[in-house]
Amino acid sequence: MNIATNGDIDQFDQLMTLNCQQPNSDIIFQKAIENNQLVFVQHVFERYPDLVEIDKKYLDRAISHHHPLMLKWLLEYSGNQIDHIQYALEQCIGSDSLSCFKMLVDQPFFKKDLLSSVEILEILYIYSDHSPIFTFLIYNHYFQSNEIVKKKEKRFKKLKNK
């Protein structure tokens, strides 16, 4: 695991060259992401593209350890898939990672309507009393606090009537 923790590219390449078996790439990538070894992660993904795919657990790792640049790269490498972006937004709010959240909303691929999804509004409503993300959204005029309450009430009324 020192390879991933320290981001030792040469040692990893040597391991890949000498060893016919692939190393446990999942654990290596999780550790590298956790330790914010962006250059190492970039190298491995670009040099060994068949070794591993971008998975939501890697997004979780970057968000839970508050590594916005790592998250940005993972999203870009995955082609900015809308489901990954939506998932990242939900995880940023749920884990209260303001740094990763700010990075997401500053990206050209970010669409304000992503914040209108029911899941996002419900998460914001749950965490609105103490979340710096909620404060950030209100302060920067993404929406007003009563807008969340109204949308949530409207959604629950629709669910009741079904």
PDB file of C-alpha atoms in Angstrom:
ATOM      1  CA  MET A   1       0.000   0.000   0.000  1.00  0.00           C
ATOM      2  CA  ASN A   2       2.978   2.332   0.318  1.00  0.00           C
ATOM      3  CA  ILE A   3       2.951   2.556  -3.464  1.00  0.00           C
ATOM      4  CA  ALA A   4      -0.465   4.233  -3.381  1.00  0.00           C
ATOM      5  CA  THR A   5       0.036   6.167  -0.159  1.00  0.00           C
ATOM      6  CA  ASN A   6       3.250   7.738  -1.423  1.00  0.00           C
ATOM      7  CA  GLY A   7       2.192   7.886  -5.063  1.00  0.00           C
ATOM      8  CA  ASP A   8       5.291   5.988  -6.183  1.00  0.00           C
ATOM      9  CA  ILE A   9       4.799   5.796  -9.954  1.00  0.00           C
ATOM     10  CA  ASP A  10       8.130   4.095 -10.690  1.00  0.00           C
ATOM     11  CA  GLN A  11       7.539   1.361  -8.157  1.00  0.00           C
ATOM     12  CA  PHE A  12       4.018   0.762  -9.489  1.00  0.00           C
ATOM     13  CA  ASP A  13       5.261   0.571 -13.094  1.00  0.00           C
ATOM     14  CA  GLN A  14       7.972  -1.857 -12.016  1.00  0.00           C
ATOM     15  CA  LEU A  15       5.382  -3.994 -10.232  1.00  0.00           C
ATOM     16  CA  MET A  16       3.223  -4.029 -13.367  1.00  0.00           C
ATOM     17  CA  THR A  17       6.213  -4.982 -15.561  1.00  0.00           C
ATOM     18  CA  LEU A  18       7.582  -7.734 -13.320  1.00  0.00           C
ATOM     19  CA  ASN A  19       4.338  -9.238 -12.139  1.00  0.00           C
ATOM     20  CA  CYS A  20       2.117 -11.188 -14.506  1.00  0.00           C
ATOM     21  CA  GLN A  21      -0.748 -10.880 -12.057  1.00  0.00           C
ATOM     22  CA  GLN A  22      -2.460  -7.551 -11.735  1.00  0.00           C
ATOM     23  CA  PRO A  23      -2.170  -5.980  -8.295  1.00  0.00           C
ATOM     24  CA  ASN A  24      -5.324  -5.356  -6.310  1.00  0.00           C
ATOM     25  CA  SER A  25      -5.990  -2.156  -8.195  1.00  0.00           C
ATOM     26  CA  ASP A  26      -9.184  -1.335  -6.299  1.00  0.00           C
ATOM     27  CA  ILE A  27      -7.396  -0.984  -2.967  1.00  0.00           C
ATOM     28  CA  ILE A  28      -4.461   0.813  -4.580  1.00  0.00           C
ATOM     29  CA  PHE A  29      -6.725   3.403  -6.198  1.00  0.00           C
ATOM     30  CA  GLN A  30      -8.790   3.939  -3.078  1.00  0.00           C
ATOM     31  CA  LYS A  31      -5.623   4.550  -1.041  1.00  0.00           C
ATOM     32  CA  ALA A  32      -4.145   6.847  -3.695  1.00  0.00           C
ATOM     33  CA  ILE A  33      -7.358   8.885  -3.848  1.00  0.00           C
ATOM     34  CA  GLU A  34      -7.614   8.978  -0.061  1.00  0.00           C
ATOM     35  CA  ASN A  35      -4.048  10.334   0.111  1.00  0.00           C
ATOM     36  CA  ASN A  36      -4.673  12.829  -2.693  1.00  0.00           C
ATOM     37  CA  GLN A  37      -2.040  11.334  -5.008  1.00  0.00           C
ATOM     38  CA  LEU A  38      -3.513  12.931  -8.140  1.00  0.00           C
ATOM     39  CA  VAL A  39      -0.418  12.579 -10.351  1.00  0.00           C
ATOM     40  CA  PHE A  40      -0.190   8.881  -9.469  1.00  0.00           C
ATOM     41  CA  VAL A  41      -3.890   8.300 -10.206  1.00  0.00           C
ATOM     42  CA  GLN A  42      -3.646  10.178 -13.516  1.00  0.00           C
ATOM     43  CA  HIS A  43      -0.580   8.179 -14.545  1.00  0.00           C
ATOM     44  CA  VAL A  44      -2.098   4.815 -13.741  1.00  0.00           C
ATOM     45  CA  PHE A  45      -5.464   5.527 -15.385  1.00  0.00           C
ATOM     46  CA  GLU A  46      -3.808   6.872 -18.518  1.00  0.00           C
ATOM     47  CA  ARG A  47      -1.057   4.249 -18.793  1.00  0.00           C
ATOM     48  CA  TYR A  48      -3.186   1.247 -17.783  1.00  0.00           C
ATOM     49  CA  PRO A  49      -6.722   2.140 -18.958  1.00  0.00           C
ATOM     50  CA  ASP A  50      -7.932  -1.474 -18.781  1.00  0.00           C
ATOM     51  CA  LEU A  51      -6.874  -1.883 -15.176  1.00  0.00           C
ATOM     52  CA  VAL A  52      -9.819  -0.088 -13.609  1.00  0.00           C
ATOM     53  CA  GLU A  53     -12.873   2.034 -14.423  1.00  0.00           C
ATOM     54  CA  ILE A  54     -14.078   5.160 -12.664  1.00  0.00           C
ATOM     55  CA  ASP A  55     -16.494   3.933 -10.047  1.00  0.00           C
ATOM     56  CA  LYS A  56     -18.748   5.811  -7.641  1.00  0.00           C
ATOM     57  CA  LYS A  57     -16.709   4.480  -4.720  1.00  0.00           C
ATOM     58  CA  TYR A  58     -13.746   6.481  -6.042  1.00  0.00           C
ATOM     59  CA  LEU A  59     -15.918   9.603  -6.168  1.00  0.00           C
ATOM     60  CA  ASP A  60     -16.970   8.852  -2.575  1.00  0.00           C
ATOM     61  CA  ARG A  61     -13.337   8.569  -1.531  1.00  0.00           C
ATOM     62  CA  ALA A  62     -12.404  11.930  -3.065  1.00  0.00           C
ATOM     63  CA  ILE A  63     -15.445  13.653  -1.531  1.00  0.00           C
ATOM     64  CA  SER A  64     -15.179  12.124   1.943  1.00  0.00           C
ATOM     65  CA  HIS A  65     -11.527  13.194   2.140  1.00  0.00           C
ATOM     66  CA  HIS A  66     -12.304  16.674   0.740  1.00  0.00           C
ATOM     67  CA  HIS A  67     -10.131  16.458  -2.386  1.00  0.00           C
ATOM     68  CA  PRO A  68     -11.887  18.669  -4.970  1.00  0.00           C
ATOM     69  CA  LEU A  69      -9.136  18.484  -7.614  1.00  0.00           C
ATOM     70  CA  MET A  70      -9.142  14.691  -7.422  1.00  0.00           C
ATOM     71  CA  LEU A  71     -12.933  14.701  -7.769  1.00  0.00           C
ATOM     72  CA  LYS A  72     -12.733  17.063 -10.732  1.00  0.00           C
ATOM     73  CA  TRP A  73     -10.216  14.843 -12.504  1.00  0.00           C
ATOM     74  CA  LEU A  74     -12.227  11.678 -11.835  1.00  0.00           C
ATOM     75  CA  LEU A  75     -15.361  13.301 -13.250  1.00  0.00           C
ATOM     76  CA  GLU A  76     -13.524  14.635 -16.294  1.00  0.00           C
ATOM     77  CA  TYR A  77     -11.843  11.287 -16.937  1.00  0.00           C
ATOM     78  CA  SER A  78     -15.232   9.555 -16.798  1.00  0.00           C
ATOM     79  CA  GLY A  79     -16.535  11.983 -19.426  1.00  0.00           C
ATOM     80  CA  ASN A  80     -18.574  14.108 -17.012  1.00  0.00           C
ATOM     81  CA  GLN A  81     -21.363  11.541 -16.972  1.00  0.00           C
ATOM     82  CA  ILE A  82     -24.543  13.117 -15.641  1.00  0.00           C
ATOM     83  CA  ASP A  83     -25.169  10.240 -13.223  1.00  0.00           C
ATOM     84  CA  HIS A  84     -21.671  10.670 -11.755  1.00  0.00           C
ATOM     85  CA  ILE A  85     -22.175  14.439 -11.421  1.00  0.00           C
ATOM     86  CA  GLN A  86     -25.582  13.967  -9.775  1.00  0.00           C
ATOM     87  CA  TYR A  87     -24.137  11.336  -7.452  1.00  0.00           C
ATOM     88  CA  ALA A  88     -21.203  13.598  -6.557  1.00  0.00           C
ATOM     89  CA  LEU A  89     -23.587  16.462  -5.741  1.00  0.00           C
ATOM     90  CA  GLU A  90     -25.618  14.231  -3.446  1.00  0.00           C
ATOM     91  CA  GLN A  91     -22.491  12.927  -1.723  1.00  0.00           C
ATOM     92  CA  CYS A  92     -21.021  16.418  -1.301  1.00  0.00           C
ATOM     93  CA  ILE A  93     -24.192  17.572   0.425  1.00  0.00           C
ATOM     94  CA  GLY A  94     -24.576  14.396   2.493  1.00  0.00           C
ATOM     95  CA  SER A  95     -20.965  14.464   3.687  1.00  0.00           C
ATOM     96  CA  ASP A  96     -20.899  18.260   3.970  1.00  0.00           C
ATOM     97  CA  SER A  97     -17.884  18.649   1.681  1.00  0.00           C
ATOM     98  CA  LEU A  98     -18.140  22.332   0.828  1.00  0.00           C
ATOM     99  CA  SER A  99     -14.805  22.367  -1.021  1.00  0.00           C
ATOM    100  CA  CYS A 100     -15.899  19.601  -3.411  1.00  0.00           C
ATOM    101  CA  PHE A 101     -19.365  21.119  -3.782  1.00  0.00           C
ATOM    102  CA  LYS A 102     -17.945  24.542  -4.703  1.00  0.00           C
ATOM    103  CA  MET A 103     -15.691  22.902  -7.270  1.00  0.00           C
ATOM    104  CA  LEU A 104     -18.697  21.165  -8.851  1.00  0.00           C
ATOM    105  CA  VAL A 105     -20.864  24.264  -9.168  1.00  0.00           C
ATOM    106  CA  ASP A 106     -17.947  26.212 -10.684  1.00  0.00           C
ATOM    107  CA  GLN A 107     -17.495  23.753 -13.560  1.00  0.00           C
ATOM    108  CA  PRO A 108     -18.701  24.536 -17.095  1.00  0.00           C
ATOM    109  CA  PHE A 109     -20.589  21.228 -17.190  1.00  0.00           C
ATOM    110  CA  PHE A 110     -22.627  22.184 -14.127  1.00  0.00           C
ATOM    111  CA  LYS A 111     -26.261  22.998 -14.809  1.00  0.00           C
ATOM    112  CA  LYS A 112     -28.269  24.792 -12.135  1.00  0.00           C
ATOM    113  CA  ASP A 113     -31.237  22.501 -12.762  1.00  0.00           C
ATOM    114  CA  LEU A 114     -29.209  19.639 -11.257  1.00  0.00           C
ATOM    115  CA  LEU A 115     -29.883  21.283  -7.898  1.00  0.00           C
ATOM    116  CA  SER A 116     -33.632  21.054  -8.532  1.00  0.00           C
ATOM    117  CA  SER A 117     -33.778  17.282  -8.511  1.00  0.00           C
ATOM    118  CA  VAL A 118     -35.945  15.815  -5.791  1.00  0.00           C
ATOM    119  CA  GLU A 119     -33.035  13.892  -4.256  1.00  0.00           C
ATOM    120  CA  ILE A 120     -30.866  16.998  -3.965  1.00  0.00           C
ATOM    121  CA  LEU A 121     -33.710  19.067  -2.513  1.00  0.00           C
ATOM    122  CA  GLU A 122     -34.526  16.373   0.027  1.00  0.00           C
ATOM    123  CA  ILE A 123     -30.900  16.096   1.122  1.00  0.00           C
ATOM    124  CA  LEU A 124     -30.635  19.887   1.372  1.00  0.00           C
ATOM    125  CA  TYR A 125     -33.854  20.014   3.381  1.00  0.00           C
ATOM    126  CA  ILE A 126     -32.547  17.417   5.825  1.00  0.00           C
ATOM    127  CA  TYR A 127     -29.218  19.199   6.326  1.00  0.00           C
ATOM    128  CA  SER A 128     -30.405  22.801   5.945  1.00  0.00           C
ATOM    129  CA  ASP A 129     -30.159  23.702   9.636  1.00  0.00           C
ATOM    130  CA  HIS A 130     -26.416  23.221   9.888  1.00  0.00           C
ATOM    131  CA  SER A 131     -24.988  22.862   6.413  1.00  0.00           C
ATOM    132  CA  PRO A 132     -22.401  25.316   5.084  1.00  0.00           C
ATOM    133  CA  ILE A 133     -23.448  24.122   1.610  1.00  0.00           C
ATOM    134  CA  PHE A 134     -27.005  25.279   2.232  1.00  0.00           C
ATOM    135  CA  THR A 135     -25.683  28.644   3.428  1.00  0.00           C
ATOM    136  CA  PHE A 136     -23.421  28.874   0.368  1.00  0.00           C
ATOM    137  CA  LEU A 137     -26.364  28.227  -1.988  1.00  0.00           C
ATOM    138  CA  ILE A 138     -28.584  30.822  -0.324  1.00  0.00           C
ATOM    139  CA  TYR A 139     -25.804  33.415  -0.085  1.00  0.00           C
ATOM    140  CA  ASN A 140     -24.896  32.981  -3.759  1.00  0.00           C
ATOM    141  CA  HIS A 141     -28.543  33.187  -4.882  1.00  0.00           C
ATOM    142  CA  TYR A 142     -28.892  29.682  -6.266  1.00  0.00           C
ATOM    143  CA  PHE A 143     -32.305  29.690  -4.596  1.00  0.00           C
ATOM    144  CA  GLN A 144     -34.104  30.934  -1.523  1.00  0.00           C
ATOM    145  CA  SER A 145     -34.506  28.789   1.564  1.00  0.00           C
ATOM    146  CA  ASN A 146     -38.304  28.781   1.340  1.00  0.00           C
ATOM    147  CA  GLU A 147     -38.035  27.412  -2.218  1.00  0.00           C
ATOM    148  CA  ILE A 148     -36.680  24.134  -0.850  1.00  0.00           C
ATOM    149  CA  VAL A 149     -39.497  23.831   1.668  1.00  0.00           C
ATOM    150  CA  LYS A 150     -42.160  24.537  -0.981  1.00  0.00           C
ATOM    151  CA  LYS A 151     -40.723  22.008  -3.441  1.00  0.00           C
ATOM    152  CA  LYS A 152     -40.450  19.364  -0.768  1.00  0.00           C
ATOM    153  CA  GLU A 153     -44.045  19.914   0.377  1.00  0.00           C
ATOM    154  CA  LYS A 154     -45.226  19.799  -3.237  1.00  0.00           C
ATOM    155  CA  ARG A 155     -43.365  16.525  -3.802  1.00  0.00           C
ATOM    156  CA  PHE A 156     -44.844  14.897  -0.701  1.00  0.00           C
ATOM    157  CA  LYS A 157     -48.367  15.967  -1.700  1.00  0.00           C
ATOM    158  CA  LYS A 158     -47.864  14.306  -5.094  1.00  0.00           C
ATOM    159  CA  LEU A 159     -46.666  11.129  -3.416  1.00  0.00           C
ATOM    160  CA  LYS A 160     -49.666  11.097  -1.053  1.00  0.00           C
ATOM    161  CA  ASN A 161     -52.146  11.456  -3.914  1.00  0.00           C
ATOM    162  CA  LYS A 162     -50.761   8.447  -5.810  1.00  0.00           C
TER     163      LYS A 162
END
